[in-house]
Coordinates of C-alpha atoms in Angstrom, one line a residue:
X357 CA -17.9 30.6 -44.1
X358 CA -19.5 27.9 -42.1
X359 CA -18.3 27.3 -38.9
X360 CA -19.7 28.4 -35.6
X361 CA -16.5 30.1 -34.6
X362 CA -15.5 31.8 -37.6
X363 CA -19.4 32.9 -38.6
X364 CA -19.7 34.4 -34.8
X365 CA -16.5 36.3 -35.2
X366 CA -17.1 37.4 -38.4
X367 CA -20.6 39.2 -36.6
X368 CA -19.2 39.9 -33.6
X369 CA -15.9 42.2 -35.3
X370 CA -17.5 45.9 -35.3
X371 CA -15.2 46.6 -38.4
X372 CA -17.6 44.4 -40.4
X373 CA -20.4 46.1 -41.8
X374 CA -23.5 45.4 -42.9
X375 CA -23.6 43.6 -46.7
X376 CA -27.0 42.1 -47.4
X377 CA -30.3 43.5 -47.9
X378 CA -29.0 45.7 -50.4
X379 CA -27.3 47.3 -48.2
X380 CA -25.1 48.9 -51.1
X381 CA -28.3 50.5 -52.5
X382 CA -29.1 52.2 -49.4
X383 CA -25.5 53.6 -48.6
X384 CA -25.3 55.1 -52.1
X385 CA -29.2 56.7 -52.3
X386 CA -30.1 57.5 -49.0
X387 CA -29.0 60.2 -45.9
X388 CA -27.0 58.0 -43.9
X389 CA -27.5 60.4 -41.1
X390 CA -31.3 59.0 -41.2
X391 CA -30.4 55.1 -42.6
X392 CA -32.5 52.2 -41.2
X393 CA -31.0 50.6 -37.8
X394 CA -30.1 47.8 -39.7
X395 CA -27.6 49.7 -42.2
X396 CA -26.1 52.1 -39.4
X397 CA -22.7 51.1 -37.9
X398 CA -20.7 52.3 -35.0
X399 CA -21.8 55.4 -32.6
X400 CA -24.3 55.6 -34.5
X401 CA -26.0 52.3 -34.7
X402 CA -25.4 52.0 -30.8
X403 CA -26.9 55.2 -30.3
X404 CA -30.1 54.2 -32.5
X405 CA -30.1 50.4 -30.9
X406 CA -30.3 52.1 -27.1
X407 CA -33.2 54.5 -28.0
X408 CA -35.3 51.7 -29.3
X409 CA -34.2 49.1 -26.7
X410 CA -37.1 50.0 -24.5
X411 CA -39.6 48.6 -27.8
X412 CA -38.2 45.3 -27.1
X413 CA -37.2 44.9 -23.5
X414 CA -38.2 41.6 -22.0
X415 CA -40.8 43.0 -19.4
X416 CA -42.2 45.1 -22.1
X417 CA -42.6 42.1 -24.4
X418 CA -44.1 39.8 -21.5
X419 CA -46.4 43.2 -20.1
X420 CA -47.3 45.0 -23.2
X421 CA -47.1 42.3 -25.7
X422 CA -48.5 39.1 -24.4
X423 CA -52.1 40.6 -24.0
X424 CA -52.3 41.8 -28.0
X425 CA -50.8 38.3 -29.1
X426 CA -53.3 36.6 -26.8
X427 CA -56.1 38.2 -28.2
X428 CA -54.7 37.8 -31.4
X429 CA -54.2 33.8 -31.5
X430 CA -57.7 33.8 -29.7
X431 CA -59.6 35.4 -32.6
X432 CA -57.5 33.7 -35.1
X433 CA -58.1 30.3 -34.0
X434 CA -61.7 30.6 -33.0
X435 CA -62.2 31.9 -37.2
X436 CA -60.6 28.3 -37.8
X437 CA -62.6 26.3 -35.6
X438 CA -65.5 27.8 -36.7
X439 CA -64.5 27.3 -40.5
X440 CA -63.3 24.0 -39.8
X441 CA -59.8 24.7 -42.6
X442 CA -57.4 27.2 -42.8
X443 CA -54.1 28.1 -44.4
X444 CA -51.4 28.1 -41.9
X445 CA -49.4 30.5 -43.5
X446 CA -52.2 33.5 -43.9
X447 CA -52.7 33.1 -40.1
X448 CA -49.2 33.4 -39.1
X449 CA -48.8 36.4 -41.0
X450 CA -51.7 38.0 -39.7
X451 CA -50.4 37.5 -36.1
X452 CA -47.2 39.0 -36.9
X453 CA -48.2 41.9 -38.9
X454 CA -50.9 42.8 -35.8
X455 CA -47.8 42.4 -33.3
X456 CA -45.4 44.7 -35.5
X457 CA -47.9 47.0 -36.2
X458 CA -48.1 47.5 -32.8
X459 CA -44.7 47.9 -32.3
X460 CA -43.4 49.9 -35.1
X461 CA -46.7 52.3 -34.9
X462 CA -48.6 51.1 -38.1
X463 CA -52.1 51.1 -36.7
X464 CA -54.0 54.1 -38.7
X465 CA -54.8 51.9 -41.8
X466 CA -56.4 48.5 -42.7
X467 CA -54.4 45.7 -41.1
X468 CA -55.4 43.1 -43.5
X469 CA -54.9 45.9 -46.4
X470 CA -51.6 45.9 -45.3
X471 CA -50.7 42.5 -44.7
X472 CA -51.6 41.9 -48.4
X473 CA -49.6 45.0 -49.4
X474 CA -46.2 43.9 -47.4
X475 CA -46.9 40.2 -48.5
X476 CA -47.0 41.3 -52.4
X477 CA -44.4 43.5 -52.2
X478 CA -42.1 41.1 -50.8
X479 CA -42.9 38.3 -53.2
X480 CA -40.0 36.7 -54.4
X481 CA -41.6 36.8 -58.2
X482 CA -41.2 40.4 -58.1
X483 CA -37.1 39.4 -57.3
X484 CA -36.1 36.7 -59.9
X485 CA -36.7 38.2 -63.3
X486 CA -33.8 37.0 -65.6
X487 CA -34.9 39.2 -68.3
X488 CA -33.9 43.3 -68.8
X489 CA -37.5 44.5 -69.4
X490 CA -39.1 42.1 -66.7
X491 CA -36.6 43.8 -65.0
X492 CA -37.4 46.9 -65.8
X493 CA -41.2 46.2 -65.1
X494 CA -40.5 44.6 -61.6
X495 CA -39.1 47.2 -60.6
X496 CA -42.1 49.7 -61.4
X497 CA -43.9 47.2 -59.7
X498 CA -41.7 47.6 -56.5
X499 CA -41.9 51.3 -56.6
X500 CA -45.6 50.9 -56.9
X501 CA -46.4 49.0 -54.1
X502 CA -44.0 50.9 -51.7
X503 CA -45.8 53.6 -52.5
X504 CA -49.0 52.2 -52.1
X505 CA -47.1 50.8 -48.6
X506 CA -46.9 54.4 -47.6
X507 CA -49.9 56.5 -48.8
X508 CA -52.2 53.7 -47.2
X509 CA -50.1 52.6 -43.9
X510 CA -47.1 54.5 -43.3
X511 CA -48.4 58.4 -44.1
X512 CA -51.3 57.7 -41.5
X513 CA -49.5 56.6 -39.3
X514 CA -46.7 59.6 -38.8
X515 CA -50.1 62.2 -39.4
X516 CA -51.3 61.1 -36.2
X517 CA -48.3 61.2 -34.5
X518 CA -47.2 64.3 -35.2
X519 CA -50.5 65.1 -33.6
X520 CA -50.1 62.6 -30.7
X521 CA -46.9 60.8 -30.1
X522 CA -47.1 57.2 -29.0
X523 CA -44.9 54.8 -27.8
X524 CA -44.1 53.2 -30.5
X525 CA -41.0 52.9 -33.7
X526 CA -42.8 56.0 -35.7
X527 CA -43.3 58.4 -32.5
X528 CA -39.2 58.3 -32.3
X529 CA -38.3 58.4 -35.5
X530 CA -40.4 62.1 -35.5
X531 CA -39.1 62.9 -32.3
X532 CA -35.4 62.5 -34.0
X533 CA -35.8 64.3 -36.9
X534 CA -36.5 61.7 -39.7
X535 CA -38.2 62.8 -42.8
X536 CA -41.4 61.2 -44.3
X537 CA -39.0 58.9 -47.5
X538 CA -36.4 58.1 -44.3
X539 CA -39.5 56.5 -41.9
X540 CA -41.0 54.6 -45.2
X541 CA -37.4 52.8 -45.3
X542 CA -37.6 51.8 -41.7
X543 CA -41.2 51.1 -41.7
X544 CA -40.1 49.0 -44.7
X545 CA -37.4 47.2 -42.9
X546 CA -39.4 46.6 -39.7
X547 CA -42.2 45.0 -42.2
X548 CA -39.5 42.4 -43.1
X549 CA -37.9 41.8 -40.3
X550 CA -40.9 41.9 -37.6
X551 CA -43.5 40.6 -40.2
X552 CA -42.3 38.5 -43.2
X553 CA -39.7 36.4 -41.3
X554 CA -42.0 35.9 -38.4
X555 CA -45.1 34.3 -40.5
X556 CA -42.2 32.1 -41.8
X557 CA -40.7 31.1 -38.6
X558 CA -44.6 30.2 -37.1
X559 CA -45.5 28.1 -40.3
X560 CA -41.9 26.3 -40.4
X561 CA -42.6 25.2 -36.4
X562 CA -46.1 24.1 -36.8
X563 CA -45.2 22.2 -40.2
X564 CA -42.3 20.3 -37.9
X565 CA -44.9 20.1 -34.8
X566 CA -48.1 18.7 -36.8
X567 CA -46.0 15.9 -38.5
X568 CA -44.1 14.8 -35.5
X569 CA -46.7 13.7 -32.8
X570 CA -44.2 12.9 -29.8
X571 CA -42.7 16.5 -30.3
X572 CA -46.1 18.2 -30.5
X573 CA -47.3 16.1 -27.1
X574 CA -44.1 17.4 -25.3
X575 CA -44.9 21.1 -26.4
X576 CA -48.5 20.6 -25.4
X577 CA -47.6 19.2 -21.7
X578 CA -44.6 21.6 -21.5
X579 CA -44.4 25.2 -20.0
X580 CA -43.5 28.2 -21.7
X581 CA -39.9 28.0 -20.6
X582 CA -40.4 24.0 -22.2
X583 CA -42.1 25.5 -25.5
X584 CA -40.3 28.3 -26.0
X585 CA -36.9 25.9 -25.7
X586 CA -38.3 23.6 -28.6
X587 CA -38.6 25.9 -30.9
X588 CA -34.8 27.9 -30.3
X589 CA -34.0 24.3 -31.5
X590 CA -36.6 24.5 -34.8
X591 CA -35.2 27.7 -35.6
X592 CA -31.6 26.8 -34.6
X593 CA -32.2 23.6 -37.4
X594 CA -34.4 25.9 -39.8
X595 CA -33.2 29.5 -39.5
X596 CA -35.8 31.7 -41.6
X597 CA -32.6 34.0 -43.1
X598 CA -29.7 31.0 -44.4
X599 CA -26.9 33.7 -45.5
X600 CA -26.0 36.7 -43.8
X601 CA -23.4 39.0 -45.7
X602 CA -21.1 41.5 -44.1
X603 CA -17.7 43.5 -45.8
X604 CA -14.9 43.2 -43.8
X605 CA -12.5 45.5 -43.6
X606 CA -9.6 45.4 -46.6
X607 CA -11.3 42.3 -48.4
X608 CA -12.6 43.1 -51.7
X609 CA -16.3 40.9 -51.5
X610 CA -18.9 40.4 -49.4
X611 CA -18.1 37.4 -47.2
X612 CA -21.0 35.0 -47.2
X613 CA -21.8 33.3 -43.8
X614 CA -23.7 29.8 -43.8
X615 CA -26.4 30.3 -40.8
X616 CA -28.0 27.1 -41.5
X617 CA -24.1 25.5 -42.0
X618 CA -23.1 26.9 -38.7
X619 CA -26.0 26.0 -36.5
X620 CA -25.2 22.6 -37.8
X621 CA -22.1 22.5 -36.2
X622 CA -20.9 19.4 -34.5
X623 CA -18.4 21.5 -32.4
X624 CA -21.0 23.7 -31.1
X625 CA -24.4 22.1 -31.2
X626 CA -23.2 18.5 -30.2
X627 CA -24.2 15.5 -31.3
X628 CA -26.5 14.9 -34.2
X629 CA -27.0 18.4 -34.8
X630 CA -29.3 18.2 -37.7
X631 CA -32.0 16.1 -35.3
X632 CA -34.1 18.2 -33.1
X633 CA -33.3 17.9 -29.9
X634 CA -34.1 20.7 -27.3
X635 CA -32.2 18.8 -24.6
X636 CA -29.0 19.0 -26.8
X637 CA -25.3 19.2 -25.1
X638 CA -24.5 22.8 -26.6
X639 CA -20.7 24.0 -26.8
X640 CA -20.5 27.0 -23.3
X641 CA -21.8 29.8 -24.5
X642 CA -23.7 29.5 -27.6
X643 CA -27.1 29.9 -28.1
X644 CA -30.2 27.3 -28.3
X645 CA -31.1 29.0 -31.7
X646 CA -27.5 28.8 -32.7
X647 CA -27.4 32.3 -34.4
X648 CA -30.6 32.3 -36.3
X649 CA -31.2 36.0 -35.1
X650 CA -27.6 37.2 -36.0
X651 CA -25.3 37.6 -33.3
X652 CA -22.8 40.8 -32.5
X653 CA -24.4 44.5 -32.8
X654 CA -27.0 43.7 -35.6
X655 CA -28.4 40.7 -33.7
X656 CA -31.9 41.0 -34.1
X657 CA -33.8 43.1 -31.4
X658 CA -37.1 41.1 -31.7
X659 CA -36.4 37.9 -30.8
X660 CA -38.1 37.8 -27.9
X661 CA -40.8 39.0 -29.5
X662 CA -40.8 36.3 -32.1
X663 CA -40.2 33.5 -30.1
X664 CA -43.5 34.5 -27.4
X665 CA -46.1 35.1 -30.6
X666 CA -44.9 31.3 -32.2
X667 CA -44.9 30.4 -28.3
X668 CA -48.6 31.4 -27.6
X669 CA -50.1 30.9 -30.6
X670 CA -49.1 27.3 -31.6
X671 CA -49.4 26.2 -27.6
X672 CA -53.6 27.3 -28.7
X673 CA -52.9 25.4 -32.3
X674 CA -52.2 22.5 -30.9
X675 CA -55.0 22.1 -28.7
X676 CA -57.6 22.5 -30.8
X677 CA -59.8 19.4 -31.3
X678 CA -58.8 17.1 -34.1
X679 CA -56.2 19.2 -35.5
X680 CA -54.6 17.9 -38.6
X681 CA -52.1 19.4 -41.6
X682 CA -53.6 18.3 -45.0
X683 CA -51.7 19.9 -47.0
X684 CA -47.3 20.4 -46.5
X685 CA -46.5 23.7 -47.5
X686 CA -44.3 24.3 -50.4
X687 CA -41.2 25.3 -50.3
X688 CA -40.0 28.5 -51.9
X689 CA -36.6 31.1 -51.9
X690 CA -36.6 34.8 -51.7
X691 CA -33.7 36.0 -52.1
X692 CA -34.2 39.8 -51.1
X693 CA -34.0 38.4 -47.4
X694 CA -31.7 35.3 -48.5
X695 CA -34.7 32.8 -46.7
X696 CA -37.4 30.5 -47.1
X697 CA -41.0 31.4 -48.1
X698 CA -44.0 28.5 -47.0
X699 CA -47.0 28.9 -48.7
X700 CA -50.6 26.4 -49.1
X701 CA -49.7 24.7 -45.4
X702 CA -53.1 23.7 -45.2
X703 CA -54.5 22.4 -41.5
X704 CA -58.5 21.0 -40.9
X705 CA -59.8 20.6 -37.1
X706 CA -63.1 19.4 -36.1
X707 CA -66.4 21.9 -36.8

C-alpha cells in the first residue's frame, strides 16, 4: 500500500496489529502479559502507552532533556574541533544512546561499551546470511551479544533499581511486575527504536544539510521552531523505517505499507513532494514528517525527543568553523528494522 489515505487507515484501524519486527516471534515465545509496548494491542497497549507517557511528555523532553543533550552535543563537538575529523555517524549514535539511556534507565554500565554492543548487535550482516549454517552461526551470534547486552547493561541497571527506583523505563517495568528476560526485550526494543534509528535520522539530515549550503544557511539563521520544521520535512522525504507491516483482520498476509511511497504523496504533501521544502502546502491535517514515526496507537512515543537531539546538535554542527563533509556516507539496508544504515560520513572542520 502506498497512499497517504489508505497507509494512515491501515495504522489508524485498532483491529490491525502489529506485523514487523518479528513480531510473530515474540507472540509465539514470549508472556504476552509482559510483551514489549510495541507488540501489545488493545487495553493493554493503551494501558502500557499512558504509564510511560510521562517519559516523553513535551515539557519533560524540553525540561529534563534539553540539558543532557546540551551537554552532550557540547562535549561531542568540542572532541571534533579539537581533532579536527570525525565520523558523523559514531557521533550521532553516541548522542542517542546517552539520551536513551537516560530515558530507558541504562546508566550503570559503560556507555560507549554499550553503544558498540547495540551497534554490533544490530548489524545488518548478522541479518542477511543466505546460507543454513551461516544461519545457524548468526544466530549464536545474536544470542551472544544480547546476552552480553544484558549481563553488562541491562542486569545493572534493574540491580540498582530494585535498590532505588528512578524515573526512568526500567524503574516501571519493576514496579509492574516484569521479570529480568521480559525487561531485556524492552530494553532491547527501546535500543532500536530510541538509539539505532535516531543515529540514522541525525546522519541522514546532516548529510542533506552539509551538501546543500542554502538549506544549511536557513537552519543556521532559523529558530528552533524554523530548524525543527526543516528537518520533519528531511525525515518526511527520508523516513529512517521505509515499510511498516501490520495483519489486518481476516486477510491471510501481512500488508506491507510504503512510508517512503506515502510521504511522497502528491495528494497529501503537495507539490513536488520529493523536493524538500519545509514551507510545503500540506493536505489539512497531515503531518510535516508525513508518517515517518507511524501514525495511530503505535506512533512512536519519542518523536519529540528525536526531533530536539537532531535539532540541537546539528544547529552546534553547523557552526563550527570551516565545517566540511569529505566523505558521503554509504548507503546500507537492514532489514530487522526495514531502514537505512549510514556509515563512513566523514566531516573535517578547522583545528
Amino acid at each position: 500500500m502506498v497512499d497517504h489515505a489508505g497507509v494512515r487507515a491501515v495504522l489508524r484501524d485498532e483491529s490491525a496489529t502489529q506485523a514487523g519486527f518479528k513480531a510473530d516471534l515474540i507472540r509465539r515465545y514470549a508472556d504476552m502479559r509482559f510483551a514489549p509496548i510495541l507488540f501489545l494491542e488493545g487495553d493493554a497497549h493503551r494501558r502500557q502507552r499512558a504509564a510511560t507517557a510521562r517519559f516523553f511528555a513535551p515539557r519533560t523532553v524540553t525540561t529534563r532533556y534539553r540539558a543532557l543533550i546540551e551537554a552532550e552535543a557540547d562535549e561531542l563537538i568540542a572532541g571534533f574541533q579539537a581533532k579536527g575529523d570525525a565520523t558523523l555517524d559514531r557521533m550521532s549514535l553516541r548522542l542517542a544512546v546517552a539520551v536513551a539511556a537516560d530515558i530507558v534507565g541504562l546508566t550503570n554500565s559503560d556507555r560507549d561499551g554499550m553503544a558498540r554492543r547495540l551497534d554490533r548487535f544490530f548489524d545488518a550482516d548478522l541479518a542477511l546470511k543466505d546460507n543454513r549454517l551461516a544461519q545457524f552461526a548468526s544466530f549464536f551470534q545474536g544470542q551472544f551479544r544480547l546476552w552480553s547486552f544484558y549481563f553488562r547493561d541491562v542486569r545493572p541497571a534493574i540491580r540498582s533499581r530494585m535498590k532505588a527506583p528512578r524515573e526512568d523505563v526500567i524503574s516501571h517495568l519493576i514496579a509492574e511486575g516484569y521479570s529480568d528476560r521480559s525487561i531485556l526485550t524492552e530494553c532491547f526494543t527501546y535500543g532500536a527504536a530510541g538509539m539505532v534509528t535516531t543515529r540514522e535520522f541525525i546522519t541522514m539530515a546532516a548529510w542533506h544539510l552539509l551538501e546543500d549550503p542554502h538549506l544549511a544557511d536557513r537552519f543556521r539563521e532559523t529558530d528552533e521552531v524554523g530548524r525543527l520544521a526543516i528537518l520533519e520535512e528531511i525525515l518526511r522525504l527520508e523516513p529512517v523505517v521505509g515499510t511498516l507491516y501490520r495483519q489486518r483482520e481476516g486477510e491471510p498476509a501481512p500488508v506491507a505499507l510504503d512510508i517512503r511511497a506515502a510521504n511522497g504523496d502528491p495528494q497529501a504533501m503537495g507539490a513536488c513532494p520529493h523536493r524538500i521544502d519545509p514551507d510545503r502546502d500540506r493536505a489539512p491535517r497531515v503531518g510535516a514528517a508525513g508518517m515517518a514515526f507511524g501514525d495511530g496507537a503505535h506512533r512512536c512515543p519519542g518523536a519529540g525527543v528525536a526531533l530536539l537531539e537532531a535539532a540541537i546538535f546539528l544547529d552546534r554542527l553547523l557552526r563550527v568553523p570551516g565545517i566540511r563533509l569529505i566523505d558521503a556516507p554509504s548507503v546500507g539496508w537492514n532489514p530487522l528494522i526495514t531502514g537505512y544504515e549510514l556509515r563512513g560520513c566523514n566531516i573535517r572542520c578547522y583545528k
